[in-house]
Coordinates of C-alpha atoms and ligand atoms in Angstrom, one line a residue:
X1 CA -49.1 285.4 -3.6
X2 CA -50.6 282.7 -1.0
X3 CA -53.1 280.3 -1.7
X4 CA -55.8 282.2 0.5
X5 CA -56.2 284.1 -2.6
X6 CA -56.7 281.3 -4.7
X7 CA -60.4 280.7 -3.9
X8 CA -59.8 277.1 -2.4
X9 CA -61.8 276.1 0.8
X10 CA -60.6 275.9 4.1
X11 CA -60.4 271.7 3.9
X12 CA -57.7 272.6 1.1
X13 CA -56.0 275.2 2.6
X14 CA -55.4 273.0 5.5
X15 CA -54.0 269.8 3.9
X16 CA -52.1 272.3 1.3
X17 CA -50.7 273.3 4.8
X18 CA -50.1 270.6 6.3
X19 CA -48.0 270.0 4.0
X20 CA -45.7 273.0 4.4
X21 CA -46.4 274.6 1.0
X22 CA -46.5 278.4 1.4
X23 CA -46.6 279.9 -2.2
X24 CA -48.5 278.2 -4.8
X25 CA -46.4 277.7 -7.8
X26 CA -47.2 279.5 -11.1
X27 CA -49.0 276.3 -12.9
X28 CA -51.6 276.5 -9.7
X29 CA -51.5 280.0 -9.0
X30 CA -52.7 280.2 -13.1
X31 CA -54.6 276.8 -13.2
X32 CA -56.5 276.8 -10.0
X33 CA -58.4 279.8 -10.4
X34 CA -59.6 278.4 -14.1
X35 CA -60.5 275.2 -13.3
X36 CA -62.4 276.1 -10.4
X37 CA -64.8 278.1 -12.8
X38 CA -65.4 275.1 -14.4
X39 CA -63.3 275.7 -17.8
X40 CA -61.3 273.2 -19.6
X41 CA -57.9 273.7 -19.8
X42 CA -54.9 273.1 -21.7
X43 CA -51.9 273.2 -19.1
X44 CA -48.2 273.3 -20.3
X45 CA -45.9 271.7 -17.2
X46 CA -44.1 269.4 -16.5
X47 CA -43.1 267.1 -13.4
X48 CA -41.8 269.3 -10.8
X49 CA -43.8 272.2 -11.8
X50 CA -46.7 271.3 -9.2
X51 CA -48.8 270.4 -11.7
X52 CA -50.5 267.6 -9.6
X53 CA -51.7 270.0 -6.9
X54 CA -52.6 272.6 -9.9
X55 CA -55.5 270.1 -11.1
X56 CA -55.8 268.0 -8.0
X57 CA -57.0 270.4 -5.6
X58 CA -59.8 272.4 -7.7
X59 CA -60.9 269.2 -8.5
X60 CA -61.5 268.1 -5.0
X61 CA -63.1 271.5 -4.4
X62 CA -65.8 271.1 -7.2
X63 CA -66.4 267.6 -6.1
X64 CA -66.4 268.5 -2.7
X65 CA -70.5 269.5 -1.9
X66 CA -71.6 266.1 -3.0
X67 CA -69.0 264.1 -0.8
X68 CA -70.5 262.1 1.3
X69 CA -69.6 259.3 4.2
X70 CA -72.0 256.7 3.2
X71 CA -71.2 252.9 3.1
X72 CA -73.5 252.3 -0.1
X73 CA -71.1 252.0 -3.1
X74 CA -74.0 252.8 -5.3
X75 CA -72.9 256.9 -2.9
X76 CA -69.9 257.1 -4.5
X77 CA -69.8 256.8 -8.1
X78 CA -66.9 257.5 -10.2
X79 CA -67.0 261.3 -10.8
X80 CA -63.4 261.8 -11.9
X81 CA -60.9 260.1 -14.2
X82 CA -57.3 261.0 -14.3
X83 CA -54.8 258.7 -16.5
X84 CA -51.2 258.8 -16.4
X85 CA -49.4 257.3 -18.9
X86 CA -47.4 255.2 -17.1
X87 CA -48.2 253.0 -13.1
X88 CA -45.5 255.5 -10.8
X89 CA -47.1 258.3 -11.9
X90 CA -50.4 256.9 -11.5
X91 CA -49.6 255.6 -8.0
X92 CA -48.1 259.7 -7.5
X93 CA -51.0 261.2 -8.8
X94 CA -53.0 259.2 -6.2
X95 CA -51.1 260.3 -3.5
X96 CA -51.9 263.4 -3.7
X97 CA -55.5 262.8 -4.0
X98 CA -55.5 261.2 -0.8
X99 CA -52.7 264.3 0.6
X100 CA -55.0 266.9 -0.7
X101 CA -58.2 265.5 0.0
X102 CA -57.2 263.9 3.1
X103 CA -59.9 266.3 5.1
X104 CA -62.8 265.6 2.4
X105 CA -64.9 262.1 2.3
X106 CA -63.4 261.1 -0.9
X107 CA -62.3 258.4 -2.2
X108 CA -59.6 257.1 -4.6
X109 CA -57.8 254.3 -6.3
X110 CA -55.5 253.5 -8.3
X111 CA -55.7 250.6 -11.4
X112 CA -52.7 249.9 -13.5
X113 CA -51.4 246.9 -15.4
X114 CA -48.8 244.5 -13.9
X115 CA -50.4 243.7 -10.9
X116 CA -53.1 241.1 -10.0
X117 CA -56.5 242.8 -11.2
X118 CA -58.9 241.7 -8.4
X119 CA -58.1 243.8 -5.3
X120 CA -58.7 246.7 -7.8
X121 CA -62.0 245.0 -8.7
X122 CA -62.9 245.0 -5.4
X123 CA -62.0 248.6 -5.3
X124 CA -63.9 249.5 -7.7
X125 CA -66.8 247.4 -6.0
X126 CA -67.2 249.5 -3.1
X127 CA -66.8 252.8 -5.1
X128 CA -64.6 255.3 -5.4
X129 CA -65.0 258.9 -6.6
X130 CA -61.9 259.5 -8.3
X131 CA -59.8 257.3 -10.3
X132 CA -56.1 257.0 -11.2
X133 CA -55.1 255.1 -14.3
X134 CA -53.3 254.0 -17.1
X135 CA -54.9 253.4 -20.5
X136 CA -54.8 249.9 -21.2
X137 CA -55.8 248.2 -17.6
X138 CA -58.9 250.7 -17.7
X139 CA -60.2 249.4 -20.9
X140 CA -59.5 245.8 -19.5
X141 CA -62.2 247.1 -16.5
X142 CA -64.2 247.9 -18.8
X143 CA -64.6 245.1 -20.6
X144 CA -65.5 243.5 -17.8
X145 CA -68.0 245.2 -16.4
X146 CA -66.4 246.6 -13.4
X147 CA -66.5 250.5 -14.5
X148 CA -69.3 252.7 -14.9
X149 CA -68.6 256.5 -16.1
X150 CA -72.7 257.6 -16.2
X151 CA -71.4 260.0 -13.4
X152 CA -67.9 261.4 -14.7
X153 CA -67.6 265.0 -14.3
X154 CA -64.0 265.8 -14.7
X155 CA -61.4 263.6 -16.9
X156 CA -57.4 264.5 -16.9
X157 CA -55.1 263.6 -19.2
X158 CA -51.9 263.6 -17.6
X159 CA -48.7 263.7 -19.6
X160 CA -50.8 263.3 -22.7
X161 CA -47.4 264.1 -24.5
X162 CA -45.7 260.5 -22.9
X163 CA -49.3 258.9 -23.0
X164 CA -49.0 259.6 -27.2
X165 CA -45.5 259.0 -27.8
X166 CA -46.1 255.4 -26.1
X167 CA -48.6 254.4 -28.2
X168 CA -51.6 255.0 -26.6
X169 CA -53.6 257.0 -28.7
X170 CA -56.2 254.7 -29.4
X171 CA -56.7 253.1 -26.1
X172 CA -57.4 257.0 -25.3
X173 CA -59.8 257.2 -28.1
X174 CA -61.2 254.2 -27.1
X175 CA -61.8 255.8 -23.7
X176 CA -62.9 258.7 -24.9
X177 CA -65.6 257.4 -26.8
X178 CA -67.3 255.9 -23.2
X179 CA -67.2 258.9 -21.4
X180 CA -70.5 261.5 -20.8
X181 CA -69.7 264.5 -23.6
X182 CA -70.5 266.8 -20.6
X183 CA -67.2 266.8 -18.3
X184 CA -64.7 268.9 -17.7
X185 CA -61.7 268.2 -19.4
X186 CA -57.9 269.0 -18.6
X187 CA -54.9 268.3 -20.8
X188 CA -51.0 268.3 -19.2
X189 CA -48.3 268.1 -21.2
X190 CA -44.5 269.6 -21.4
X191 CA -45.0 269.7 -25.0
X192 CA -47.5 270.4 -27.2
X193 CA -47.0 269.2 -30.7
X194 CA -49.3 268.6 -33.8
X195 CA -50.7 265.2 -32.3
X196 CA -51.0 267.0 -28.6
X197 CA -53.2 269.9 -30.6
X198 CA -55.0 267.2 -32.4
X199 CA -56.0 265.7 -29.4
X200 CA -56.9 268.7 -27.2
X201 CA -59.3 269.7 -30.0
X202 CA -61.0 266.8 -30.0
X203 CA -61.3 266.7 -25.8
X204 CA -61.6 270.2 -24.5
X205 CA -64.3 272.9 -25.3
X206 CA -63.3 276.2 -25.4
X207 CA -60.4 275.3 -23.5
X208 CA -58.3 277.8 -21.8
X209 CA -54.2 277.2 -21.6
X210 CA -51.6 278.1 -19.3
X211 CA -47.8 277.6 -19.7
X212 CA -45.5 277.2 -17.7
X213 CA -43.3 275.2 -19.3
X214 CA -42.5 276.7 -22.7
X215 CA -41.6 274.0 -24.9
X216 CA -37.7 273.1 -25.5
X217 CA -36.4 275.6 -22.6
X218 CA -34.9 273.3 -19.6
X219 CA -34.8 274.0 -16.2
X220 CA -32.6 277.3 -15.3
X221 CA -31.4 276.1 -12.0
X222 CA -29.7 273.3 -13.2
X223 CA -26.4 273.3 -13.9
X224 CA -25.4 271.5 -17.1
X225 CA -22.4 270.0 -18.3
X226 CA -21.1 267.6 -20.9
X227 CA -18.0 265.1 -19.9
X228 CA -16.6 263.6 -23.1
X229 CA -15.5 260.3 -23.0
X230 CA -14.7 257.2 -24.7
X231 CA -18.1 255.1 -25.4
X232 CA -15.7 251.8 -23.7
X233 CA -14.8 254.6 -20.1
X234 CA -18.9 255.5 -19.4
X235 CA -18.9 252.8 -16.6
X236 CA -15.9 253.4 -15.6
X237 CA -16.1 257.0 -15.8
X238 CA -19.3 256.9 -13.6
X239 CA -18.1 254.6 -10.9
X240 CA -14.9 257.4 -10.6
X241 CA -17.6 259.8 -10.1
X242 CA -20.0 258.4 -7.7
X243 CA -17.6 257.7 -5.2
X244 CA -15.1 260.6 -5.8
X245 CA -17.8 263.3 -5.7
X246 CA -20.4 264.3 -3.1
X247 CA -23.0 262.8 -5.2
X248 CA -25.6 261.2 -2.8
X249 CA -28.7 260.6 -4.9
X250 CA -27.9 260.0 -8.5
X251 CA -30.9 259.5 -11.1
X252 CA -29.1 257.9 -14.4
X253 CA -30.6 257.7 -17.5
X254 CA -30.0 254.3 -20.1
X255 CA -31.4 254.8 -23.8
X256 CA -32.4 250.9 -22.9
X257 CA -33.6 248.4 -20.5
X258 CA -31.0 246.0 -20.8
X259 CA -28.2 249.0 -20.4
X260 CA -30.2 250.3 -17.1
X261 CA -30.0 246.6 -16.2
X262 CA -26.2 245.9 -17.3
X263 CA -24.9 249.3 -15.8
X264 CA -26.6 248.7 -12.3
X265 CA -25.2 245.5 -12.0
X266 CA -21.7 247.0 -12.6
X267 CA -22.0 249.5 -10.4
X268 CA -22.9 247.0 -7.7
X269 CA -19.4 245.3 -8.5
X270 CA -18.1 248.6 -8.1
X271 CA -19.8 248.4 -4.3
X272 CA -22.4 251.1 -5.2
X273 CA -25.6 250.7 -3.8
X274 CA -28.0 250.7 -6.9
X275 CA -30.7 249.7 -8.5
X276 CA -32.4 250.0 -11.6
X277 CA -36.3 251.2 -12.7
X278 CA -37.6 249.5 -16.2
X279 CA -40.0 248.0 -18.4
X280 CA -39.3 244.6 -17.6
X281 CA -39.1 244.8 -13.9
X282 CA -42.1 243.5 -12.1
X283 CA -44.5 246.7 -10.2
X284 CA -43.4 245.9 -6.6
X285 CA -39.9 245.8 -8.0
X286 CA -40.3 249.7 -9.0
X287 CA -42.0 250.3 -5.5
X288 CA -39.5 248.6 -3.8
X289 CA -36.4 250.2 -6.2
X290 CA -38.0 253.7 -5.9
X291 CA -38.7 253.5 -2.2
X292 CA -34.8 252.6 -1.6
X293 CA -34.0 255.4 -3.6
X294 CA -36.2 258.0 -1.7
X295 CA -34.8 256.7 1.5
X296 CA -31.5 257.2 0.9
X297 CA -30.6 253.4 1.0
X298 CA -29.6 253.7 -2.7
X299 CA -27.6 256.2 -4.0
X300 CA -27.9 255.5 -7.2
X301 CA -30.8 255.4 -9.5
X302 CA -30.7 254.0 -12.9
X303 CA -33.8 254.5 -15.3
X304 CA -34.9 254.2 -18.8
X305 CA -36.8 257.8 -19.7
X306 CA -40.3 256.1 -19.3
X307 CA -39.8 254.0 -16.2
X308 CA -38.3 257.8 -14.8
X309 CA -41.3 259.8 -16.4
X310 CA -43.3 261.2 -13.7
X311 CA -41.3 260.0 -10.4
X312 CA -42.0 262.3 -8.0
X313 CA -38.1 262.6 -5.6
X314 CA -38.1 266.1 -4.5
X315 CA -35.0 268.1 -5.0
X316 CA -33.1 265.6 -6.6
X317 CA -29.5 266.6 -6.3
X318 CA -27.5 265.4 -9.5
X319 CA -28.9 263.1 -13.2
X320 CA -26.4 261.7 -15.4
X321 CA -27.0 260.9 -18.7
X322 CA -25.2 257.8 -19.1
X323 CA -26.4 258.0 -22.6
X324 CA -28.0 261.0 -24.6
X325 CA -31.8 260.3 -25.6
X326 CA -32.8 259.9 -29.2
X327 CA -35.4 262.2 -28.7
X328 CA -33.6 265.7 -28.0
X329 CA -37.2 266.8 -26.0
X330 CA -36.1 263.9 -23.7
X331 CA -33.2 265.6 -22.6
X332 CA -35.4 268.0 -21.4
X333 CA -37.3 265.7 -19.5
X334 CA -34.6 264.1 -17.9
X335 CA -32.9 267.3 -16.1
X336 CA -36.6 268.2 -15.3
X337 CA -35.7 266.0 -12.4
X338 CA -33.2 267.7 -10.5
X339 CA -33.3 271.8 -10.0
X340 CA -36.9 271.7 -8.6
X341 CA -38.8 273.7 -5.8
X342 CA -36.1 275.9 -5.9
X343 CA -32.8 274.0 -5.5
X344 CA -30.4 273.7 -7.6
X345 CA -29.2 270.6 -9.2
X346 CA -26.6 269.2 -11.4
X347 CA -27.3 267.5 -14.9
X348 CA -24.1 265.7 -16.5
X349 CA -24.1 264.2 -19.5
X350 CA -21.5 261.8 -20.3
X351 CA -21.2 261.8 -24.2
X352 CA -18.8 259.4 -26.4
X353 CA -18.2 260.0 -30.3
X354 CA -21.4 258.3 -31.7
X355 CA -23.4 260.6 -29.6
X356 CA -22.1 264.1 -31.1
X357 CA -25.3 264.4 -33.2
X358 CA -27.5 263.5 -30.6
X359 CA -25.6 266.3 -28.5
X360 CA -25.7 268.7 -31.8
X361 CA -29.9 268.2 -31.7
X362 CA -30.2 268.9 -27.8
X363 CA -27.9 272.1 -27.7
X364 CA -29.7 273.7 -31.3
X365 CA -32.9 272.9 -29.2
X366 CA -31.8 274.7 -25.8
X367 CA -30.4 277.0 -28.4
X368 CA -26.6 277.2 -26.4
X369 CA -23.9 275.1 -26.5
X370 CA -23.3 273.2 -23.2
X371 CA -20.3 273.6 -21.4
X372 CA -17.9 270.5 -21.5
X373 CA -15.3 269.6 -19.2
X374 CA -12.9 266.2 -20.0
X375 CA -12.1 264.6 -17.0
X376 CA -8.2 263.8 -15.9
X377 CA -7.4 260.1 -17.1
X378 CA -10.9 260.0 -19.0
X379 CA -9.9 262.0 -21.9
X380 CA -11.3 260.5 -25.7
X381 CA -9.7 258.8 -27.6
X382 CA -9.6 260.9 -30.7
X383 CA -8.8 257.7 -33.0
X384 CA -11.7 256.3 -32.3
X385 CA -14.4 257.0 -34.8
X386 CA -18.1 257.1 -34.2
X387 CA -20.0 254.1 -34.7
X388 CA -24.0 253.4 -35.3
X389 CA -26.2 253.6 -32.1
X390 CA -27.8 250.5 -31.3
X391 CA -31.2 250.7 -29.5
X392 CA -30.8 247.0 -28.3
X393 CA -34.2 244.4 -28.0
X394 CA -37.1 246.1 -27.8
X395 CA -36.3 249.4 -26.3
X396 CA -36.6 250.9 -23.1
X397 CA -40.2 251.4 -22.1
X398 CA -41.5 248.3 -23.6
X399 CA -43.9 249.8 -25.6
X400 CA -42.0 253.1 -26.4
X401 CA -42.2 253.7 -30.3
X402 CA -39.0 256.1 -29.8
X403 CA -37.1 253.7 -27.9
X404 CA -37.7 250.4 -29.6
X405 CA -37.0 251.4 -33.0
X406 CA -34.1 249.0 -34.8
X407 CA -30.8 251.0 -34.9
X408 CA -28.2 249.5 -33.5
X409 CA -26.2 251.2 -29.9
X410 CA -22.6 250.8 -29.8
X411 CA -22.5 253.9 -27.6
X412 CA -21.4 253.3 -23.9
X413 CA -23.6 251.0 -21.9
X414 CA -24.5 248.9 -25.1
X415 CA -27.3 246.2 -24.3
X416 CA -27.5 242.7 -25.3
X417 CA -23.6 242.8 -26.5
X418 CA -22.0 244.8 -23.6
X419 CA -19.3 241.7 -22.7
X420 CA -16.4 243.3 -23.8
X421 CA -17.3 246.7 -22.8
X422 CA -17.6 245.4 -19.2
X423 CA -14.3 243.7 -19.5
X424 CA -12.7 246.7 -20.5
X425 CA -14.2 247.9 -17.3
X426 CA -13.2 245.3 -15.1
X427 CA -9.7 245.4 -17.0
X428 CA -9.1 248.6 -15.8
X429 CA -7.2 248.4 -12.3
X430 CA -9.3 250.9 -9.9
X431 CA -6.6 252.9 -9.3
X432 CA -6.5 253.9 -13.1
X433 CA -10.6 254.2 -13.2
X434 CA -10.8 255.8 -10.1
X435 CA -7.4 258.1 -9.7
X436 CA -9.0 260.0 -6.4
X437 CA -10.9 257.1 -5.6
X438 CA -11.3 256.6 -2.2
Ligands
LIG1 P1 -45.5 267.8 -9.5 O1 -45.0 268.7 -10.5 O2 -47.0 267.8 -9.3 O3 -45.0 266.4 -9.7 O4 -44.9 268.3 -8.1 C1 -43.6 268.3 -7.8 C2 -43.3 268.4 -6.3 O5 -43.5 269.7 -5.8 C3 -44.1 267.5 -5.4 O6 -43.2 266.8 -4.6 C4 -45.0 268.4 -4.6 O7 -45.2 267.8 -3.4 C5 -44.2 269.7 -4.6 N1 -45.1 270.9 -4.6 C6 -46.3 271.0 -5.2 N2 -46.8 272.3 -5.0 C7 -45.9 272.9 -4.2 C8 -45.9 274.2 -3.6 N3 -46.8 275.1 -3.8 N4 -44.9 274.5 -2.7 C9 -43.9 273.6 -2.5 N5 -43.8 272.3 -3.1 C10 -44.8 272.0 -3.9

């Protein structure tokens, strides 16, 4: 199938193009055509799936015959609302409003929390037809005056399933409640549980679905494997890796932010070019981290699950889980990163004793064991029994229910107390960490 047969004008077709896609994927070979008769839809995918395009570029299209190149703000009203649940998929999502729509006169913006609020005032001043945001900055535009949704067409909900497990179901409600009942409405999520039904009932009409991402099934071109290991080896066990493997672009996942923090910072000592994506780090800091990253000048990545939610790096070669996620579904999430488009990619999971029931949920929910493999001079320790997981001050994602909850992580990359585990780090001569090490 091409996307000739799609239905989408020739403005799309071109920037679609342009852009060297030749075969729509299945989430916009099945959503386009829906959307584009005006239905609401409910649409199962998740990043990497194309997803963005799937909603981005019928939207354009039904927006499209009353674009217009005038100056007055009062010509370009605010006729489309997409939020994201966190600001790097927001600033994504935009992207490719202005990559698909880059041969139609309409415009876009971004407004997200973390950054100074008045240059998106003045955005919003001079008007802008389609708007990227997160929940709680838009209500604080709202409440001052700056937003007016008399026009809204089309609204998107964009990883509702993130959006609710970080506790923003009222601030969508809240939303909600100021938008014209007459819109279209679209709902993305990778999965769709009690609360996601709840809230699709109460936002789409007669909503069709597509799904291309059937709940608890991860990606089949990824390879997966488990390396036990001592929770005290992780670090060590991942510097080894990094530089004894061809592993050029490495996304690694922390339970926390002070782990992500802790375990760049060692792998800096370790003379690994890193940096780390978080919560606590200020919005150009993620630009700047995730534009290293994509450009190669970092080779390593590491990221709490919602700082990584939603990053677009196409065909990312190889995630580690430095530590298993709470939330088996994560797991899912994670490894969503690598494989994409196509390629294949590499998902290893380095897993100590306290982390055997996490492991147990993850493999009854992909319903197969994963392989293991116990790397030379990393073998466990099997004396040394499993100990409470700690999830550290306040959790990963700042205002992540899952991740901030009180039990403690003694697992590898432990937060606030990690002294002795990055002695025992340091303690170990390279040659023993790092027994092919270049
Ligand atoms: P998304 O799931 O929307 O985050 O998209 C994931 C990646 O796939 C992005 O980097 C897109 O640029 C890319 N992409 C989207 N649609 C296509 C397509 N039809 N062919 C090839 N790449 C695509």
């Amino acid at each position: 199938m091409s996307f000739d047969t799609l239905g989408l004008m020739p403005e799309l077709l071109r920037a679609v193009r342009e852009q060297g896609y030749e075969i729509p994927t299945p989430v916009q070979a099945q959503a386009i055509p829906i959307i584009l008769q005006r239905r609401d839809l409910m649409a199962g995918a998740q990043t990497g799936t194309g997803k963005t395009a799937a909603f981005v570029l019928p939207m354009l299209q039904l927006m499209a015959p009353a674009a217009n190149t005038s100056a007055s703000p009062a010509r370009h009203p605010i006729r489309a609302l997409v939020l994201t649940p966190t600001r790097e998929l927001a600033m994504q999502v935009e992207e490719s409003v202005r990559t698909y729509g880059k041969h139609l006169p309409l415009r876009s913006t971004t407004i997200f929390g973390g950054v100074n609020i008045n240059p998106q005032i003045k955005a919003l001043r001079a008007g802008v037809e389609i708007l990227v945001a997160t929940p709680g900055r838009l209500l604080d535009h709202y409440q001052q005056g700056t937003l007016h949704f008399g026009s809204l067409e089309f609204l998107v909900l964009d990883e509702a399933d993130r959006m609710l497990d970080m506790g923003f179901i009222r601030d969508i409600k809240k939303i909600l409640a100021l938008l014209p009942t007459q819109r279209q409405s679209i709902l993305c999520s990778a999965t769709f549980g009690g609360e996601i039904r709840e809230l699709a009932a109460s936002l789409l009409k007669d909503p069709a679905s597509v799904d291309v991402a059937p709940r608890n099934t991860a990606a089949s071109l990824v390879r997966q494997m488990v390396l036990p290991v001592d929770r005290n080896r992780k670090k060590a066990l991942l510097s080894y890796l990094v530089r004894t493997r061809p592993m050029e672009q490495v996304l690694v996942f922390t339970r926390t932010k002070h782990g992500a923090n802790h375990l760049s910072e060692q792998l800096e000592r370790d003379g690994i070019p890193c940096s780390s994506i978080h919560g606590n780090k200020s919005q150009p800091q993620r630009i700047k981290a995730l534009e290293d990253f994509k450009a190669g000048n970092i080779q390593v990545l590491v990221a709490t699950d919602i700082a990584a939610r939603g990053l677009d790096i196409d065909q990312l070669p190889h995630v580690v889980n430095f530590e298993l996620p709470h939330v088996a579904e994560d797991y899912i999430h994670r490894i969503g990163r690598t494989g994409r488009a196509g390629s294949e990619g590499e998902a290893l999971s380095l897993v100590c004793v306290d982390e055997h029931k996490l492991l147990k949920d993850i493999e009854k929910l992909l319903k197969k064991d994963l392989p293991k493999q116990v790397i030379p001079d990393f073998e466990p320790d099997p004396s040394i029994k499993a100990e409470p997981i700690v999830t550290g001050r306040g959790g990963s994602g700042g205002r992540a229910p899952r991740q901030s909850g009180g039990r403690p992580s003694t697992s590898g990359g432990r937060i606030s107390s990690s002294r002795s585990e990055r002695g025992s780090v340091h303690a170990q001569p390279r040659t023993r960490t790092s027994p092919r090490g270049k």
